[in-house]
Amino acid sequence: MAPNTGFTLWLTGMSGTGKSTTAAYIAARLRQVGRNVEILDEGELGEALWAGLSDAKEDRTTVVRRLGFVANLLTRNGVAALVPCVSPYKQGREENRRAIGRYVEVYVDCPTEKLIERDSTGRYKKALNGEIPNFIGITEPYEPPNSPEVTIHSDVESVEDGAAKIFQSLLDLGYMNTEELKIITGKKMKANPLPAKEERGSGSEKGGKAEKGGKADKGAKARRGDEARPAAKAPKADKGAKARPATRAARVAKPTAAAKKPAKNKAR
C-alpha cells in the first residue's frame, strides 16, 4: 500500500473511558477493507518502551513522545496507527500532531463519577484513598483538547456511534474514501472537506471553529467548561471546599475526604 494511506488516530482521555475498546473496533473495520493497522496501546507496550519510568509529569511526557515516534514511523509507511493513550497533557499531544502531520485526535470523554462507578479494577477508589499517587483525574489534572477532530462522550454514546464519528472525520480529511466506508458502514457517506491542516494543528480557538463534527464539538466545549477535568467538579462542592486543593479527590472522595468536617458531611 502506498505510504500516503497511513495516518495516526490518537485516542486521548482518562483511564477507563473506552479508548482501547474503540481502537479495537476501528482496527477490525479498517482491516475489512485491506488497510494495514497497528494498535499502540500504552497499557501493553510499557515493558518494551518505557520500563522503569514513573508517573511523574516528565516521564508521562516521555511516554507520549515515544509512542508518537513509533506512530510516525508507521504512518509514513502506509500504516494506520491507532494509539489509545491517556496522554493527559496538551503539549505532548500537540508535539505529536506537528511531527506526524496525518494526525487525528479523538477525545474520549466521560464524567469522573461514571468512571468511578463502573471501574472494575478499583484503581479510582484506591487513588481516592491515597493508595495510588499521581493518578490522572484524581490527584493530577487531565487537560482536555481544545479542538479535537472528534469528541466521543462514552457515557452516553455507544462504541458504534463513536466509531461513526471517527470514520466521518477520516473521510473528511481524505484519509479514507467513500468506497471503503460503504463496505464498513453499509451506507454511502458524504465528505465534508475541512480547512488546511496548519490551521487545525494550531490549537487555537480559530482552528477549533472549523473542526469536524461541529455539533458534537460545540457540545463538548460546553460540557468541558474548564481546562482541566478536576476543576469541573467545583459546583458540587460545599462552600468550604474552596479552601481545599483543586483536585478531583477533594470533590469526589466521600467518607475519606469529609470525615473530619462534620458540618459538611450532611451536604454530601
Short mmCIF file of C-alpha atoms in Angstrom, two decimals:
data_model
loop_
_atom_site.label_atom_id
_atom_site.label_comp_id
_atom_site.label_asym_id
_atom_site.label_seq_id
_atom_site.Cartn_x
_atom_site.Cartn_y
_atom_site.Cartn_z
CA MET A 1 0.00 0.00 0.00
CA ALA A 2 1.27 3.46 -0.83
CA PRO A 3 2.79 5.43 2.06
CA ASN A 4 0.17 8.18 1.79
CA THR A 5 -2.52 5.78 3.04
CA GLY A 6 -1.11 5.93 6.57
CA PHE A 7 -2.41 8.09 9.42
CA THR A 8 -2.34 8.25 13.20
CA LEU A 9 -5.56 8.07 15.18
CA TRP A 10 -4.71 9.30 18.68
CA LEU A 11 -7.36 8.47 21.29
CA THR A 12 -6.90 10.52 24.45
CA GLY A 13 -8.96 10.55 27.63
CA MET A 14 -8.87 9.49 31.25
CA SER A 15 -8.36 5.88 32.31
CA GLY A 16 -11.41 3.69 31.69
CA THR A 17 -13.20 5.90 29.16
CA GLY A 18 -13.15 3.23 26.44
CA LYS A 19 -10.17 4.26 24.31
CA SER A 20 -8.82 0.73 23.81
CA THR A 21 -12.29 -0.68 23.05
CA THR A 22 -12.85 1.99 20.41
CA ALA A 23 -9.40 1.43 18.89
CA ALA A 24 -10.02 -2.32 18.60
CA TYR A 25 -13.38 -1.70 16.91
CA ILE A 26 -11.87 0.75 14.39
CA ALA A 27 -8.93 -1.58 13.69
CA ALA A 28 -11.21 -4.51 12.85
CA ARG A 29 -13.20 -2.40 10.37
CA LEU A 30 -10.10 -0.98 8.71
CA ARG A 31 -8.79 -4.50 8.16
CA GLN A 32 -12.07 -5.32 6.42
CA VAL A 33 -11.02 -3.03 3.58
CA GLY A 34 -7.41 -4.21 3.45
CA ARG A 35 -5.80 -1.46 5.49
CA ASN A 36 -2.56 -2.14 7.35
CA VAL A 37 -3.27 -1.40 11.01
CA GLU A 38 -1.29 -1.39 14.25
CA ILE A 39 -2.64 -0.61 17.73
CA LEU A 40 -0.11 1.06 20.03
CA ASP A 41 -1.81 0.59 23.40
CA GLU A 42 0.08 2.22 26.25
CA GLY A 43 -1.15 -0.49 28.59
CA GLU A 44 0.50 -3.22 26.51
CA LEU A 45 3.76 -1.54 25.49
CA GLY A 46 5.05 -0.38 28.87
CA GLU A 47 7.72 -3.04 29.33
CA ALA A 48 9.04 -2.59 25.81
CA LEU A 49 9.07 1.20 25.54
CA TRP A 50 9.28 2.78 28.97
CA ALA A 51 10.13 0.22 31.65
CA GLY A 52 11.46 2.00 34.72
CA LEU A 53 9.73 5.33 34.12
CA SER A 54 7.50 6.79 36.83
CA ASP A 55 4.10 8.51 36.79
CA ALA A 56 5.69 11.95 37.12
CA LYS A 57 4.71 14.55 34.53
CA GLU A 58 8.11 14.49 32.82
CA ASP A 59 8.01 10.70 32.45
CA ARG A 60 4.44 10.75 31.17
CA THR A 61 5.56 13.23 28.54
CA THR A 62 8.36 10.85 27.56
CA VAL A 63 5.85 8.02 27.15
CA VAL A 64 3.70 10.14 24.81
CA ARG A 65 6.76 11.23 22.83
CA ARG A 66 7.94 7.63 22.34
CA LEU A 67 4.50 6.46 21.25
CA GLY A 68 4.37 9.38 18.85
CA PHE A 69 7.75 8.45 17.39
CA VAL A 70 6.61 4.89 16.65
CA ALA A 71 3.25 6.11 15.30
CA ASN A 72 5.07 8.49 12.95
CA LEU A 73 7.24 5.66 11.57
CA LEU A 74 4.16 3.56 10.92
CA THR A 75 2.17 6.44 9.41
CA ARG A 76 4.78 7.41 6.87
CA ASN A 77 4.99 3.77 5.79
CA GLY A 78 1.32 3.44 4.96
CA VAL A 79 0.04 2.02 8.25
CA ALA A 80 -2.97 3.22 10.23
CA ALA A 81 -1.54 3.66 13.73
CA LEU A 82 -4.22 3.66 16.44
CA VAL A 83 -2.95 4.96 19.78
CA PRO A 84 -5.22 4.63 22.84
CA CYS A 85 -3.28 6.60 25.44
CA VAL A 86 -4.34 8.76 28.42
CA SER A 87 -1.76 11.37 27.31
CA PRO A 88 -3.08 13.96 29.79
CA TYR A 89 -1.00 16.96 28.71
CA LYS A 90 -1.78 19.12 25.68
CA GLN A 91 1.84 19.93 24.93
CA GLY A 92 2.82 16.32 24.25
CA ARG A 93 -0.20 15.68 22.04
CA GLU A 94 0.41 18.84 20.01
CA GLU A 95 4.08 17.94 19.54
CA ASN A 96 2.98 14.64 18.02
CA ARG A 97 0.44 16.40 15.80
CA ARG A 98 3.15 18.64 14.36
CA ALA A 99 5.62 15.78 13.91
CA ILE A 100 3.20 13.30 12.31
CA GLY A 101 1.04 15.60 10.18
CA ARG A 102 -1.54 12.96 9.19
CA TYR A 103 -2.95 13.00 12.68
CA VAL A 104 -6.50 12.68 14.00
CA GLU A 105 -7.15 13.46 17.66
CA VAL A 106 -10.08 11.71 19.29
CA TYR A 107 -11.12 12.89 22.74
CA VAL A 108 -12.93 10.07 24.56
CA ASP A 109 -14.76 11.89 27.35
CA CYS A 110 -16.66 10.53 30.35
CA PRO A 111 -17.57 12.16 33.70
CA THR A 112 -15.25 11.06 36.50
CA GLU A 113 -18.20 9.99 38.68
CA LYS A 114 -19.21 7.50 35.96
CA LEU A 115 -15.66 6.22 35.66
CA ILE A 116 -15.52 5.56 39.39
CA GLU A 117 -18.92 3.90 39.32
CA ARG A 118 -18.07 1.44 36.55
CA ASP A 119 -14.41 0.88 37.46
CA SER A 120 -13.94 -2.88 37.76
CA THR A 121 -10.24 -2.59 38.64
CA GLY A 122 -10.76 -0.47 41.74
CA ARG A 123 -7.96 1.88 40.71
CA TYR A 124 -10.04 5.04 41.03
CA LYS A 125 -11.13 4.15 44.57
CA LYS A 126 -7.54 3.33 45.52
CA ALA A 127 -6.44 6.68 44.12
CA LEU A 128 -9.15 8.45 46.13
CA ASN A 129 -7.89 6.70 49.26
CA GLY A 130 -4.34 7.81 48.56
CA GLU A 131 -3.10 4.35 47.61
CA ILE A 132 -2.14 5.34 44.04
CA PRO A 133 -0.24 8.64 43.77
CA ASN A 134 -0.19 10.83 40.64
CA PHE A 135 -3.43 9.36 39.32
CA ILE A 136 -4.77 11.35 36.36
CA GLY A 137 -8.16 12.89 37.11
CA ILE A 138 -7.90 12.37 40.87
CA THR A 139 -4.66 13.84 42.18
CA GLU A 140 -3.28 15.01 38.82
CA PRO A 141 -5.25 17.04 36.24
CA TYR A 142 -6.25 15.88 32.80
CA GLU A 143 -6.01 18.60 30.14
CA PRO A 144 -8.80 18.14 27.53
CA PRO A 145 -8.03 19.02 23.90
CA ASN A 146 -9.17 22.47 22.74
CA SER A 147 -10.29 21.36 19.30
CA PRO A 148 -10.04 17.62 18.64
CA GLU A 149 -11.17 16.27 15.29
CA VAL A 150 -13.62 14.02 17.13
CA THR A 151 -15.19 14.08 20.60
CA ILE A 152 -16.89 10.96 21.93
CA HIS A 153 -18.98 11.03 25.11
CA SER A 154 -18.62 7.39 26.08
CA ASP A 155 -21.09 7.65 28.97
CA VAL A 156 -23.96 8.26 26.53
CA GLU A 157 -22.63 7.15 23.12
CA SER A 158 -22.07 3.55 22.03
CA VAL A 159 -18.83 2.28 20.52
CA GLU A 160 -20.58 2.12 17.15
CA ASP A 161 -21.76 5.74 17.41
CA GLY A 162 -18.29 6.91 18.36
CA ALA A 163 -16.75 4.95 15.51
CA ALA A 164 -19.18 6.56 13.04
CA LYS A 165 -17.84 9.98 14.06
CA ILE A 166 -14.27 8.79 13.57
CA PHE A 167 -14.96 7.34 10.13
CA GLN A 168 -16.65 10.58 9.07
CA SER A 169 -13.59 12.53 10.16
CA LEU A 170 -11.26 10.17 8.29
CA LEU A 171 -13.39 10.70 5.17
CA ASP A 172 -13.45 14.48 5.63
CA LEU A 173 -9.67 14.58 5.94
CA GLY A 174 -9.16 12.40 2.87
CA TYR A 175 -7.57 9.52 4.81
CA MET A 176 -10.32 7.12 3.68
CA ASN A 177 -12.64 7.08 0.67
CA THR A 178 -16.36 6.61 0.19
CA GLU A 179 -15.96 3.11 -1.30
CA GLU A 180 -14.10 1.87 1.77
CA LEU A 181 -16.62 3.36 4.14
CA LYS A 182 -19.54 1.94 2.22
CA ILE A 183 -18.09 -1.53 2.81
CA ILE A 184 -17.53 -0.77 6.50
CA THR A 185 -20.78 1.02 7.31
CA GLY A 186 -23.11 -0.35 4.66
CA LYS A 187 -24.10 3.13 3.51
CA LYS A 188 -22.73 5.88 1.32
CA MET A 189 -21.11 8.65 3.30
CA LYS A 190 -20.52 12.17 2.03
CA ALA A 191 -17.29 14.02 2.72
CA ASN A 192 -17.30 17.46 4.31
CA PRO A 193 -13.89 18.93 3.37
CA LEU A 194 -12.02 20.56 6.25
CA PRO A 195 -9.69 23.59 6.42
CA ALA A 196 -5.96 23.36 5.76
CA LYS A 197 -4.17 21.24 8.35
CA GLU A 198 -1.90 24.05 9.55
CA GLU A 199 -4.99 25.86 10.85
CA ARG A 200 -6.24 22.71 12.58
CA GLY A 201 -2.94 21.97 14.25
CA SER A 202 -2.56 25.39 15.84
CA GLY A 203 -4.65 24.55 18.91
CA SER A 204 -6.23 28.00 18.69
CA GLU A 205 -9.88 28.82 19.03
CA LYS A 206 -9.83 29.98 15.41
CA GLY A 207 -8.86 26.50 14.29
CA GLY A 208 -11.44 24.94 16.59
CA LYS A 209 -14.39 26.71 14.94
CA ALA A 210 -13.95 24.80 11.72
CA GLU A 211 -13.40 21.36 13.28
CA LYS A 212 -15.16 18.25 12.04
CA GLY A 213 -18.39 17.37 13.75
CA GLY A 214 -19.36 20.92 14.66
CA LYS A 215 -22.42 19.95 16.69
CA ALA A 216 -20.55 17.40 18.74
CA ASP A 217 -17.55 19.67 19.29
CA LYS A 218 -19.66 22.61 20.42
CA GLY A 219 -21.43 20.37 22.86
CA ALA A 220 -18.13 19.05 24.11
CA LYS A 221 -16.85 22.55 24.80
CA ALA A 222 -19.98 23.40 26.73
CA ARG A 223 -19.66 20.22 28.80
CA ARG A 224 -15.95 20.64 29.49
CA GLY A 225 -16.14 24.20 30.77
CA ASP A 226 -12.78 24.44 32.48
CA GLU A 227 -9.40 23.48 31.04
CA ALA A 228 -8.70 20.59 33.40
CA ARG A 229 -11.07 17.83 34.45
CA PRO A 230 -10.54 18.12 38.24
CA ALA A 231 -11.74 21.73 38.34
CA ALA A 232 -15.01 20.77 36.66
CA LYS A 233 -16.37 19.27 39.88
CA ALA A 234 -16.24 22.57 41.79
CA PRO A 235 -20.01 23.33 41.53
CA LYS A 236 -20.84 20.20 43.56
CA ALA A 237 -18.52 21.07 46.41
CA ASP A 238 -19.77 22.91 49.50
CA LYS A 239 -18.69 26.45 50.32
CA GLY A 240 -15.84 25.24 52.50
CA ALA A 241 -14.40 23.28 49.58
CA LYS A 242 -12.98 26.49 48.10
CA ALA A 243 -10.23 26.40 50.67
CA ARG A 244 -9.24 22.85 49.74
CA PRO A 245 -6.83 21.81 46.93
CA ALA A 246 -8.41 21.88 43.47
CA THR A 247 -8.08 18.15 42.86
CA ARG A 248 -10.65 15.56 41.91
CA ALA A 249 -10.01 13.72 45.18
CA ALA A 250 -11.23 16.72 47.17
CA ARG A 251 -14.52 16.71 45.30
CA VAL A 252 -15.26 13.05 44.73
CA ALA A 253 -13.97 11.30 47.86
CA LYS A 254 -16.82 10.67 50.26
CA PRO A 255 -16.09 9.45 53.80
CA THR A 256 -12.31 9.83 53.41
CA ALA A 257 -12.19 13.47 52.33
CA ALA A 258 -15.00 14.73 54.52
CA ALA A 259 -14.70 12.61 57.68
CA LYS A 260 -13.08 15.41 59.69
CA LYS A 261 -15.67 18.02 58.67
CA PRO A 262 -18.98 17.03 60.38
CA ALA A 263 -20.77 20.20 59.29
CA LYS A 264 -20.12 19.38 55.62
CA ASN A 265 -20.83 15.65 55.78
CA LYS A 266 -24.59 16.21 55.70
CA ALA A 267 -24.34 18.16 52.47
CA ARG A 268 -22.71 15.21 50.79
#
